[in-house]
mmCIF file of C-alpha atoms in Angstrom:
data_model
loop_
_atom_site.group_PDB
_atom_site.id
_atom_site.type_symbol
_atom_site.label_atom_id
_atom_site.label_comp_id
_atom_site.label_asym_id
_atom_site.label_seq_id
_atom_site.Cartn_x
_atom_site.Cartn_y
_atom_site.Cartn_z
ATOM 1 C CA UNK A 1 -0.298 -0.129 -0.131
ATOM 2 C CA UNK A 2 1.572 3.422 -1.060
ATOM 3 C CA UNK A 3 1.802 5.959 1.734
ATOM 4 C CA UNK A 4 -0.873 8.714 2.314
ATOM 5 C CA UNK A 5 1.689 10.868 2.232
ATOM 6 C CA UNK A 6 1.808 10.794 -1.325
ATOM 7 C CA UNK A 7 -1.978 11.134 -1.369
ATOM 8 C CA UNK A 8 -4.239 14.149 -2.567
ATOM 9 C CA UNK A 9 -5.486 16.212 0.706
ATOM 10 C CA UNK A 10 -8.905 16.555 -0.913
ATOM 11 C CA UNK A 11 -9.502 12.668 -1.243
ATOM 12 C CA UNK A 12 -8.214 12.025 2.240
ATOM 13 C CA UNK A 13 -10.923 14.658 3.833
ATOM 14 C CA UNK A 14 -13.800 13.018 1.667
ATOM 15 C CA UNK A 15 -12.296 9.589 3.004
ATOM 16 C CA UNK A 16 -12.725 10.956 6.663
ATOM 17 C CA UNK A 17 -15.696 11.158 8.417
ATOM 18 C CA UNK A 18 -16.170 13.648 11.367
ATOM 19 C CA UNK A 19 -16.440 17.403 11.149
ATOM 20 C CA UNK A 20 -15.304 19.562 8.064
ATOM 21 C CA UNK A 21 -12.053 21.199 7.823
ATOM 22 C CA UNK A 22 -14.145 24.484 8.074
ATOM 23 C CA UNK A 23 -15.868 23.306 11.149
ATOM 24 C CA UNK A 24 -12.285 22.570 12.821
ATOM 25 C CA UNK A 25 -10.777 25.884 11.365
ATOM 26 C CA UNK A 26 -13.948 27.686 13.059
ATOM 27 C CA UNK A 27 -13.639 26.178 16.344
ATOM 28 C CA UNK A 28 -9.375 26.703 16.576
ATOM 29 C CA UNK A 29 -10.068 29.810 16.011
ATOM 30 C CA UNK A 30 -12.711 29.898 18.901
ATOM 31 C CA UNK A 31 -9.997 28.475 21.463
ATOM 32 C CA UNK A 32 -10.615 24.693 20.612
ATOM 33 C CA UNK A 33 -6.798 23.533 20.628
ATOM 34 C CA UNK A 34 -9.033 19.779 20.655
ATOM 35 C CA UNK A 35 -9.858 20.927 17.062
ATOM 36 C CA UNK A 36 -6.372 22.198 15.809
ATOM 37 C CA UNK A 37 -4.911 18.329 16.916
ATOM 38 C CA UNK A 38 -7.498 17.165 14.684
ATOM 39 C CA UNK A 39 -6.188 19.478 11.759
ATOM 40 C CA UNK A 40 -2.670 18.076 12.800
ATOM 41 C CA UNK A 41 -3.930 14.758 12.562
ATOM 42 C CA UNK A 42 -5.515 14.984 9.189
ATOM 43 C CA UNK A 43 -2.615 17.024 7.312
ATOM 44 C CA UNK A 44 0.659 15.582 9.598
ATOM 45 C CA UNK A 45 1.304 12.866 6.607
ATOM 46 C CA UNK A 46 0.719 15.066 3.767
ATOM 47 C CA UNK A 47 2.324 18.204 4.735
ATOM 48 C CA UNK A 48 5.785 15.895 5.811
ATOM 49 C CA UNK A 49 5.673 14.084 3.010
ATOM 50 C CA UNK A 50 6.134 17.755 1.121
ATOM 51 C CA UNK A 51 8.573 18.768 3.136
ATOM 52 C CA UNK A 52 10.332 15.366 2.583
ATOM 53 C CA UNK A 53 9.980 15.288 -1.038
ATOM 54 C CA UNK A 54 11.310 18.857 -0.932
ATOM 55 C CA UNK A 55 14.223 18.167 1.141
ATOM 56 C CA UNK A 56 14.647 14.541 0.623
ATOM 57 C CA UNK A 57 16.036 14.786 4.345
ATOM 58 C CA UNK A 58 13.985 13.615 6.834
ATOM 59 C CA UNK A 59 14.916 15.682 9.584
ATOM 60 C CA UNK A 60 14.398 18.943 7.811
ATOM 61 C CA UNK A 61 11.232 17.372 6.941
ATOM 62 C CA UNK A 62 10.107 17.282 10.638
ATOM 63 C CA UNK A 63 11.736 20.830 11.433
ATOM 64 C CA UNK A 64 9.790 22.100 8.811
ATOM 65 C CA UNK A 65 6.729 20.249 9.211
ATOM 66 C CA UNK A 66 6.476 21.660 13.017
ATOM 67 C CA UNK A 67 7.025 25.042 11.895
ATOM 68 C CA UNK A 68 4.388 24.895 9.333
ATOM 69 C CA UNK A 69 2.144 24.071 12.064
ATOM 70 C CA UNK A 70 3.159 26.319 14.292
ATOM 71 C CA UNK A 71 2.767 29.283 11.753
ATOM 72 C CA UNK A 72 -0.851 27.787 11.038
ATOM 73 C CA UNK A 73 -1.939 27.934 14.478
ATOM 74 C CA UNK A 74 -0.170 31.682 14.935
ATOM 75 C CA UNK A 75 -1.887 32.656 11.853
ATOM 76 C CA UNK A 76 -5.197 31.050 12.353
ATOM 77 C CA UNK A 77 -6.829 34.064 13.607
ATOM 78 C CA UNK A 78 -6.197 35.584 10.530
ATOM 79 C CA UNK A 79 -7.521 32.977 7.990
ATOM 80 C CA UNK A 80 -10.745 34.224 6.908
ATOM 81 C CA UNK A 81 -11.692 31.107 4.996
ATOM 82 C CA UNK A 82 -11.289 32.594 1.133
ATOM 83 C CA UNK A 83 -9.545 30.011 0.399
ATOM 84 C CA UNK A 84 -9.438 25.965 1.571
ATOM 85 C CA UNK A 85 -7.734 25.309 4.605
ATOM 86 C CA UNK A 86 -5.358 22.762 2.511
ATOM 87 C CA UNK A 87 -4.167 24.983 -0.144
ATOM 88 C CA UNK A 88 -3.700 27.437 2.887
ATOM 89 C CA UNK A 89 -1.444 25.265 4.783
ATOM 90 C CA UNK A 90 0.130 24.058 1.810
ATOM 91 C CA UNK A 91 0.962 27.924 0.759
ATOM 92 C CA UNK A 92 2.813 28.200 4.321
ATOM 93 C CA UNK A 93 4.236 24.708 3.652
ATOM 94 C CA UNK A 94 6.116 25.207 0.637
ATOM 95 C CA UNK A 95 7.038 29.116 1.341
ATOM 96 C CA UNK A 96 8.197 27.600 4.467
ATOM 97 C CA UNK A 97 10.624 25.379 2.749
ATOM 98 C CA UNK A 98 11.751 27.552 0.329
ATOM 99 C CA UNK A 99 12.812 29.932 2.702
ATOM 100 C CA UNK A 100 14.663 27.442 4.822
ATOM 101 C CA UNK A 101 16.664 25.695 2.149
ATOM 102 C CA UNK A 102 17.533 29.230 0.968
ATOM 103 C CA UNK A 103 18.492 30.424 4.623
ATOM 104 C CA UNK A 104 20.537 27.521 4.749
ATOM 105 C CA UNK A 105 22.223 28.093 1.284
ATOM 106 C CA UNK A 106 24.008 24.756 1.289
ATOM 107 C CA UNK A 107 23.543 21.154 -0.065
ATOM 108 C CA UNK A 108 22.130 19.064 2.382
ATOM 109 C CA UNK A 109 22.964 15.334 2.532
ATOM 110 C CA UNK A 110 20.406 12.798 1.796
ATOM 111 C CA UNK A 111 18.864 10.967 4.528
ATOM 112 C CA UNK A 112 16.131 9.275 3.383
ATOM 113 C CA UNK A 113 12.603 7.205 4.688
ATOM 114 C CA UNK A 114 12.918 3.683 4.137
ATOM 115 C CA UNK A 115 11.185 1.797 1.328
ATOM 116 C CA UNK A 116 7.537 0.160 2.661
ATOM 117 C CA UNK A 117 8.202 -3.818 2.443
ATOM 118 C CA UNK A 118 4.634 -3.509 0.408
ATOM 119 C CA UNK A 119 6.919 -2.067 -2.507
ATOM 120 C CA UNK A 120 8.070 -5.652 -4.027
ATOM 121 C CA UNK A 121 3.945 -6.364 -4.192
ATOM 122 C CA UNK A 122 3.975 -3.643 -6.433
ATOM 123 C CA UNK A 123 2.952 -3.945 -10.074
ATOM 124 C CA UNK A 124 5.067 -1.040 -11.081
ATOM 125 C CA UNK A 125 8.302 -2.058 -9.143
ATOM 126 C CA UNK A 126 7.972 -5.648 -10.979
ATOM 127 C CA UNK A 127 7.415 -4.407 -14.416
ATOM 128 C CA UNK A 128 10.828 -2.232 -13.537
ATOM 129 C CA UNK A 129 12.752 -5.099 -12.061
ATOM 130 C CA UNK A 130 11.871 -7.947 -14.733
ATOM 131 C CA UNK A 131 14.613 -8.768 -17.426
ATOM 132 C CA UNK A 132 14.209 -6.422 -20.171
ATOM 133 C CA UNK A 133 14.121 -3.376 -18.047
ATOM 134 C CA UNK A 134 16.768 -0.839 -17.939
ATOM 135 C CA UNK A 135 16.546 -1.087 -14.153
ATOM 136 C CA UNK A 136 17.097 -4.532 -13.409
ATOM 137 C CA UNK A 137 20.610 -4.793 -12.451
ATOM 138 C CA UNK A 138 19.877 -1.316 -10.091
ATOM 139 C CA UNK A 139 19.442 -2.252 -6.329
ATOM 140 C CA UNK A 140 16.413 -0.399 -4.666
ATOM 141 C CA UNK A 141 18.491 1.840 -2.428
ATOM 142 C CA UNK A 142 20.550 3.151 -5.368
ATOM 143 C CA UNK A 143 17.672 4.058 -7.325
ATOM 144 C CA UNK A 144 16.007 5.810 -4.534
ATOM 145 C CA UNK A 145 19.250 7.833 -4.355
ATOM 146 C CA UNK A 146 19.528 8.670 -7.634
ATOM 147 C CA UNK A 147 15.991 9.516 -7.975
ATOM 148 C CA UNK A 148 16.080 11.871 -5.053
ATOM 149 C CA UNK A 149 19.470 13.623 -6.565
ATOM 150 C CA UNK A 150 17.684 13.990 -9.675
ATOM 151 C CA UNK A 151 14.802 15.858 -7.277
ATOM 152 C CA UNK A 152 17.142 17.610 -5.790
ATOM 153 C CA UNK A 153 19.005 19.113 -8.817
ATOM 154 C CA UNK A 154 15.725 20.832 -9.743
ATOM 155 C CA UNK A 155 14.941 24.738 -8.898
ATOM 156 C CA UNK A 156 12.737 24.947 -6.289
ATOM 157 C CA UNK A 157 9.711 25.854 -8.127
ATOM 158 C CA UNK A 158 9.986 23.163 -10.573
ATOM 159 C CA UNK A 159 10.290 20.865 -7.560
ATOM 160 C CA UNK A 160 7.407 22.399 -5.988
ATOM 161 C CA UNK A 161 5.736 21.015 -9.189
ATOM 162 C CA UNK A 162 6.474 17.401 -9.679
ATOM 163 C CA UNK A 163 6.076 16.950 -5.815
ATOM 164 C CA UNK A 164 2.806 18.409 -5.655
ATOM 165 C CA UNK A 165 1.309 16.841 -8.877
ATOM 166 C CA UNK A 166 3.550 13.767 -9.658
ATOM 167 C CA UNK A 167 3.968 12.406 -6.032
ATOM 168 C CA UNK A 168 1.020 14.268 -4.307
ATOM 169 C CA UNK A 169 -1.339 14.100 -7.137
ATOM 170 C CA UNK A 170 -2.718 17.695 -6.414
ATOM 171 C CA UNK A 171 -4.890 18.851 -9.144
ATOM 172 C CA UNK A 172 -2.999 22.177 -11.621
ATOM 173 C CA UNK A 173 -5.357 24.351 -10.530
ATOM 174 C CA UNK A 174 -5.220 23.799 -7.079
ATOM 175 C CA UNK A 175 -1.088 24.151 -7.227
ATOM 176 C CA UNK A 176 -1.631 27.356 -9.121
ATOM 177 C CA UNK A 177 -3.696 28.435 -6.127
ATOM 178 C CA UNK A 178 -0.398 27.003 -3.433
ATOM 179 C CA UNK A 179 2.546 28.851 -5.463
ATOM 180 C CA UNK A 180 0.517 31.534 -6.644
ATOM 181 C CA UNK A 181 1.006 31.529 -10.495
ATOM 182 C CA UNK A 182 -1.356 30.781 -13.554
ATOM 183 C CA UNK A 183 -2.371 27.168 -14.780
ATOM 184 C CA UNK A 184 0.125 27.614 -17.522
ATOM 185 C CA UNK A 185 2.824 28.457 -15.562
ATOM 186 C CA UNK A 186 2.412 25.254 -13.528
ATOM 187 C CA UNK A 187 1.984 23.107 -16.703
ATOM 188 C CA UNK A 188 5.188 24.677 -18.284
ATOM 189 C CA UNK A 189 7.049 24.256 -15.226
ATOM 190 C CA UNK A 190 5.968 20.707 -14.834
ATOM 191 C CA UNK A 191 6.735 20.049 -18.193
ATOM 192 C CA UNK A 192 10.436 21.889 -18.020
ATOM 193 C CA UNK A 193 11.194 19.664 -14.779
ATOM 194 C CA UNK A 194 9.931 16.402 -15.716
ATOM 195 C CA UNK A 195 12.536 16.692 -19.177
ATOM 196 C CA UNK A 196 15.026 17.877 -16.823
ATOM 197 C CA UNK A 197 14.979 14.592 -14.404
ATOM 198 C CA UNK A 198 14.264 12.460 -17.130
ATOM 199 C CA UNK A 199 17.628 13.766 -18.863
ATOM 200 C CA UNK A 200 19.315 12.853 -15.297
ATOM 201 C CA UNK A 201 17.747 9.419 -14.848
ATOM 202 C CA UNK A 202 18.728 8.409 -18.435
ATOM 203 C CA UNK A 203 22.215 8.792 -17.682
ATOM 204 C CA UNK A 204 21.988 6.778 -14.438
ATOM 205 C CA UNK A 205 19.797 4.226 -16.878
ATOM 206 C CA UNK A 206 22.330 3.399 -19.318
ATOM 207 C CA UNK B 1 -11.259 17.381 -9.998
ATOM 208 C CA UNK B 2 -10.161 19.047 -13.008
ATOM 209 C CA UNK B 3 -6.975 16.950 -13.587
ATOM 210 C CA UNK B 4 -6.012 14.003 -13.633
ATOM 211 C CA UNK B 5 -5.966 11.509 -10.368
ATOM 212 C CA UNK B 6 -3.499 8.844 -11.018
ATOM 213 C CA UNK B 7 -0.293 10.052 -11.053
ATOM 214 C CA UNK B 8 0.696 7.070 -13.391
ATOM 215 C CA UNK B 9 -1.770 7.990 -15.889
ATOM 216 C CA UNK B 10 -0.065 9.708 -18.769
ATOM 217 C CA UNK B 11 -1.620 11.187 -22.087
ATOM 218 C CA UNK B 12 2.426 11.322 -23.135
ATOM 219 C CA UNK B 13 3.284 8.096 -24.633
ATOM 220 C CA UNK B 14 6.628 8.814 -24.615
ATOM 221 C CA UNK B 15 8.963 5.558 -22.729
ATOM 222 C CA UNK B 16 10.866 8.337 -21.046
ATOM 223 C CA UNK B 17 7.832 10.095 -19.349
ATOM 224 C CA UNK B 18 6.260 6.206 -18.691
ATOM 225 C CA UNK B 19 9.445 5.436 -16.925
ATOM 226 C CA UNK B 20 9.745 8.741 -15.054
ATOM 227 C CA UNK B 21 6.063 8.413 -13.902
ATOM 228 C CA UNK B 22 6.751 4.859 -12.632
ATOM 229 C CA UNK B 23 9.735 6.224 -10.819
ATOM 230 C CA UNK B 24 8.022 8.947 -9.257
ATOM 231 C CA UNK B 25 5.289 6.419 -7.980
ATOM 232 C CA UNK B 26 8.016 3.923 -6.225
ATOM 233 C CA UNK B 27 8.932 7.237 -4.237
ATOM 234 C CA UNK B 28 5.527 7.050 -2.965
ATOM 235 C CA UNK B 29 6.746 3.749 -1.325
ATOM 236 C CA UNK B 30 9.058 5.750 1.448
ATOM 237 C CA UNK B 31 7.329 5.935 4.557
ATOM 238 C CA UNK B 32 8.735 7.792 7.654
ATOM 239 C CA UNK B 33 8.815 5.334 11.061
ATOM 240 C CA UNK B 34 5.186 5.164 12.629
ATOM 241 C CA UNK B 35 6.355 5.636 16.257
ATOM 242 C CA UNK B 36 8.601 8.623 15.239
ATOM 243 C CA UNK B 37 5.587 10.096 12.931
ATOM 244 C CA UNK B 38 3.755 9.524 16.231
ATOM 245 C CA UNK B 39 5.944 11.212 18.871
ATOM 246 C CA UNK B 40 6.424 14.053 16.383
ATOM 247 C CA UNK B 41 2.678 15.055 15.875
ATOM 248 C CA UNK B 42 2.831 14.558 20.004
ATOM 249 C CA UNK B 43 5.234 17.409 20.030
ATOM 250 C CA UNK B 44 3.486 19.610 17.765
ATOM 251 C CA UNK B 45 0.370 19.528 19.954
ATOM 252 C CA UNK B 46 2.340 19.862 22.885
ATOM 253 C CA UNK B 47 3.934 22.937 21.536
ATOM 254 C CA UNK B 48 0.331 24.228 19.944
ATOM 255 C CA UNK B 49 -0.645 24.202 23.693
ATOM 256 C CA UNK B 50 2.509 25.897 24.926
ATOM 257 C CA UNK B 51 1.710 28.436 22.520
ATOM 258 C CA UNK B 52 -1.980 28.942 23.916
ATOM 259 C CA UNK B 53 -0.583 29.251 27.229
ATOM 260 C CA UNK B 54 -1.803 26.063 28.443
ATOM 261 C CA UNK B 55 1.062 24.866 30.259
ATOM 262 C CA UNK B 56 -0.083 22.771 32.538
ATOM 263 C CA UNK B 57 -1.557 19.966 31.465
ATOM 264 C CA UNK B 58 -4.369 17.908 32.504
ATOM 265 C CA UNK B 59 -3.988 14.149 33.113
ATOM 266 C CA UNK B 60 -6.744 13.571 30.922
ATOM 267 C CA UNK B 61 -4.925 15.927 28.137
ATOM 268 C CA UNK B 62 -1.409 13.799 28.692
ATOM 269 C CA UNK B 63 -2.951 10.656 28.485
ATOM 270 C CA UNK B 64 -5.178 11.815 25.379
ATOM 271 C CA UNK B 65 -2.221 12.797 23.817
ATOM 272 C CA UNK B 66 0.420 10.151 24.845
ATOM 273 C CA UNK B 67 -2.011 6.912 24.811
ATOM 274 C CA UNK B 68 -0.876 6.729 20.652
ATOM 275 C CA UNK B 69 2.761 6.449 21.519
ATOM 276 C CA UNK B 70 2.408 3.781 23.963
ATOM 277 C CA UNK B 71 0.466 1.616 21.850
ATOM 278 C CA UNK B 72 3.257 2.174 18.720
ATOM 279 C CA UNK B 73 6.056 1.394 20.909
ATOM 280 C CA UNK B 74 4.380 -1.168 23.788
ATOM 281 C CA UNK B 75 7.812 -1.710 25.080
ATOM 282 C CA UNK B 76 8.384 2.058 26.220
ATOM 283 C CA UNK B 77 4.685 1.983 27.355
ATOM 284 C CA UNK B 78 5.420 -1.396 29.668
ATOM 285 C CA UNK B 79 8.417 0.290 31.119
ATOM 286 C CA UNK B 80 6.632 3.359 31.533
ATOM 287 C CA UNK B 81 4.304 1.528 33.797
ATOM 288 C CA UNK B 82 6.650 -0.267 35.219
ATOM 289 C CA UNK B 83 8.422 3.059 36.376
ATOM 290 C CA UNK B 84 5.304 4.300 37.523
ATOM 291 C CA UNK B 85 4.548 1.310 39.485
ATOM 292 C CA UNK B 86 7.783 1.550 40.965
ATOM 293 C CA UNK B 87 7.422 5.132 42.411
ATOM 294 C CA UNK B 88 4.006 4.675 43.537
ATOM 295 C CA UNK B 89 5.420 1.783 46.215
ATOM 296 C CA UNK B 90 8.235 3.970 46.821
ATOM 297 C CA UNK B 91 6.179 6.898 47.532
ATOM 298 C CA UNK B 92 3.774 4.621 49.420
ATOM 299 C CA UNK B 93 6.739 3.332 51.529
ATOM 300 C CA UNK B 94 8.224 6.651 52.470
ATOM 301 C CA UNK B 95 4.945 8.018 53.272
ATOM 302 C CA UNK B 96 4.332 5.176 55.827
ATOM 303 C CA UNK B 97 7.654 6.070 57.415
ATOM 304 C CA UNK B 98 6.778 9.811 57.266
ATOM 305 C CA UNK B 99 3.601 8.693 59.761
ATOM 306 C CA UNK B 100 5.242 7.183 62.003
ATOM 307 C CA UNK B 101 8.029 9.604 62.467
ATOM 308 C CA UNK B 102 5.848 12.566 63.306
ATOM 309 C CA UNK B 103 3.883 10.810 66.565
ATOM 310 C CA UNK B 104 4.413 12.696 69.526
ATOM 311 C CA UNK B 105 5.352 9.891 71.416
ATOM 312 C CA UNK B 106 7.392 7.232 70.102
ATOM 313 C CA UNK B 107 10.155 5.059 71.387
ATOM 314 C CA UNK B 108 13.640 5.790 71.907
ATOM 315 C CA UNK B 109 17.021 4.072 71.614
ATOM 316 C CA UNK B 110 16.694 2.708 75.134
ATOM 317 C CA UNK B 111 13.188 1.448 74.689
ATOM 318 C CA UNK B 112 11.179 3.771 76.943
ATOM 319 C CA UNK B 113 8.439 5.739 75.621
ATOM 320 C CA UNK B 114 9.610 9.270 75.880
ATOM 321 C CA UNK B 115 6.723 12.323 75.094
ATOM 322 C CA UNK B 116 8.435 14.826 72.568
ATOM 323 C CA UNK B 117 8.767 18.149 74.084
ATOM 324 C CA UNK B 118 8.069 20.237 70.859
ATOM 325 C CA UNK B 119 4.552 19.079 70.881
ATOM 326 C CA UNK B 120 2.313 21.749 71.672
ATOM 327 C CA UNK B 121 -0.977 21.377 73.645
ATOM 328 C CA UNK B 122 -4.225 23.108 73.153
ATOM 329 C CA UNK B 123 -5.984 24.724 76.276
ATOM 330 C CA UNK B 124 -9.115 23.000 77.471
ATOM 331 C CA UNK B 125 -12.112 24.654 76.368
ATOM 332 C CA UNK B 126 -14.195 23.595 78.984
ATOM 333 C CA UNK B 127 -14.570 26.154 81.680
ATOM 334 C CA UNK B 128 -15.835 24.507 85.118
ATOM 335 C CA UNK B 129 -17.990 26.753 87.568
ATOM 336 C CA UNK B 130 -16.016 28.665 90.241
ATOM 337 C CA UNK B 131 -16.212 27.138 93.690
ATOM 338 C CA UNK B 132 -17.018 29.231 96.747
ATOM 339 C CA UNK B 133 -14.141 29.982 99.216
ATOM 340 C CA UNK B 134 -16.114 28.337 102.058
ATOM 341 C CA UNK B 135 -16.007 24.902 100.859
ATOM 342 C CA UNK B 136 -12.883 22.901 101.808
ATOM 343 C CA UNK B 137 -12.433 19.996 99.207
ATOM 344 C CA UNK B 138 -9.259 18.703 100.964
ATOM 345 C CA UNK B 139 -9.193 17.593 104.147
ATOM 346 C CA UNK B 140 -6.595 18.788 107.247
ATOM 347 C CA UNK B 141 -7.283 15.747 109.548
ATOM 348 C CA UNK B 142 -7.895 12.409 109.463
ATOM 349 C CA UNK B 143 -11.986 11.680 109.968
ATOM 350 C CA UNK B 144 -12.649 15.006 108.491
ATOM 351 C CA UNK B 145 -14.713 14.783 105.974
ATOM 352 C CA UNK B 146 -13.053 18.281 104.479
ATOM 353 C CA UNK B 147 -16.716 19.436 103.928
ATOM 354 C CA UNK B 148 -17.837 22.115 106.197
ATOM 355 C CA UNK B 149 -21.126 23.463 105.961
ATOM 356 C CA UNK B 150 -21.352 27.066 106.860
ATOM 357 C CA UNK B 151 -24.839 28.464 107.932
ATOM 358 C CA UNK B 152 -27.251 29.694 110.612
ATOM 359 C CA UNK B 153 -29.919 27.214 112.345
ATOM 360 C CA UNK B 154 -32.867 29.382 113.712
ATOM 361 C CA UNK B 155 -35.230 28.055 115.992
ATOM 362 C CA UNK B 156 -39.087 28.708 115.679
ATOM 363 C CA UNK B 157 -40.626 29.739 118.601
#
């Protein structure tokens, strides 16, 4: 089973029972900390997934996730509900991550999460490791490292759209709202980012 | 939803595109440690409470936040319960000792009962009636009952 870290927030919200995001936001604004706990519970995995894939470093991702939720809690009284909570918190997460990396201004070593054992039952994995595949002789850890390196070679704005669209399944128009760009720009960035990654990975797969 | 749902769907038939989509799909299997994530969430909730000025936690709140972690890491939960049990035992023994040592009368090393001089007594609150001065309660001589009746007998004519 693929982790929910890379699932689209809307899907998760629809599946979950209980109060809606807007109800929880309202309660949190009225001082109900437990309502905010529920929002943390609901979005923790997704925000961690975003920051982790943006940084390829789990310690940085943990720090950033914590900062994102603290920032969201502080700014919640000013949240007017013009956008959905998930768009709003994703915007905080993307901005925080980009600023965090700018501040550090140096390349961080990769610190990666382990692959889930369920990967071995995945059809795509089987396809990639069969005889005719270019990846048949590559170990899983090597593949993981190269993939993350290729991702880290992208610029911040290109990496953001790849992570949000190709890994988390967020639609173009929602990404456009989060990054504050037009849908066309998002599509263009996605196209460019994919080309760049293909170039890097093709060298590796030869 | 205006866009595609599945990250593996692609309109482009280019094999390189398909391969990239497949690789990115596999990246979805990178998962963090569950116990670590639970602890991380608890840290965030704790920080939120501190920021909210609720630094004093109720027992209920503590249990609510920490119970999931106990289930995620049973060995730590069991260890914590054992420590709590040992602490309660120790607390019980020490409080019993304290209860014995604060009594007013205790047995000294010489095995004789002594009175703790530091004890303060409160004055009795009962007030007795004052006896008349001509009433002698303690006898001076033997055979004397110690009670003198003072009065005058008048004979009727």
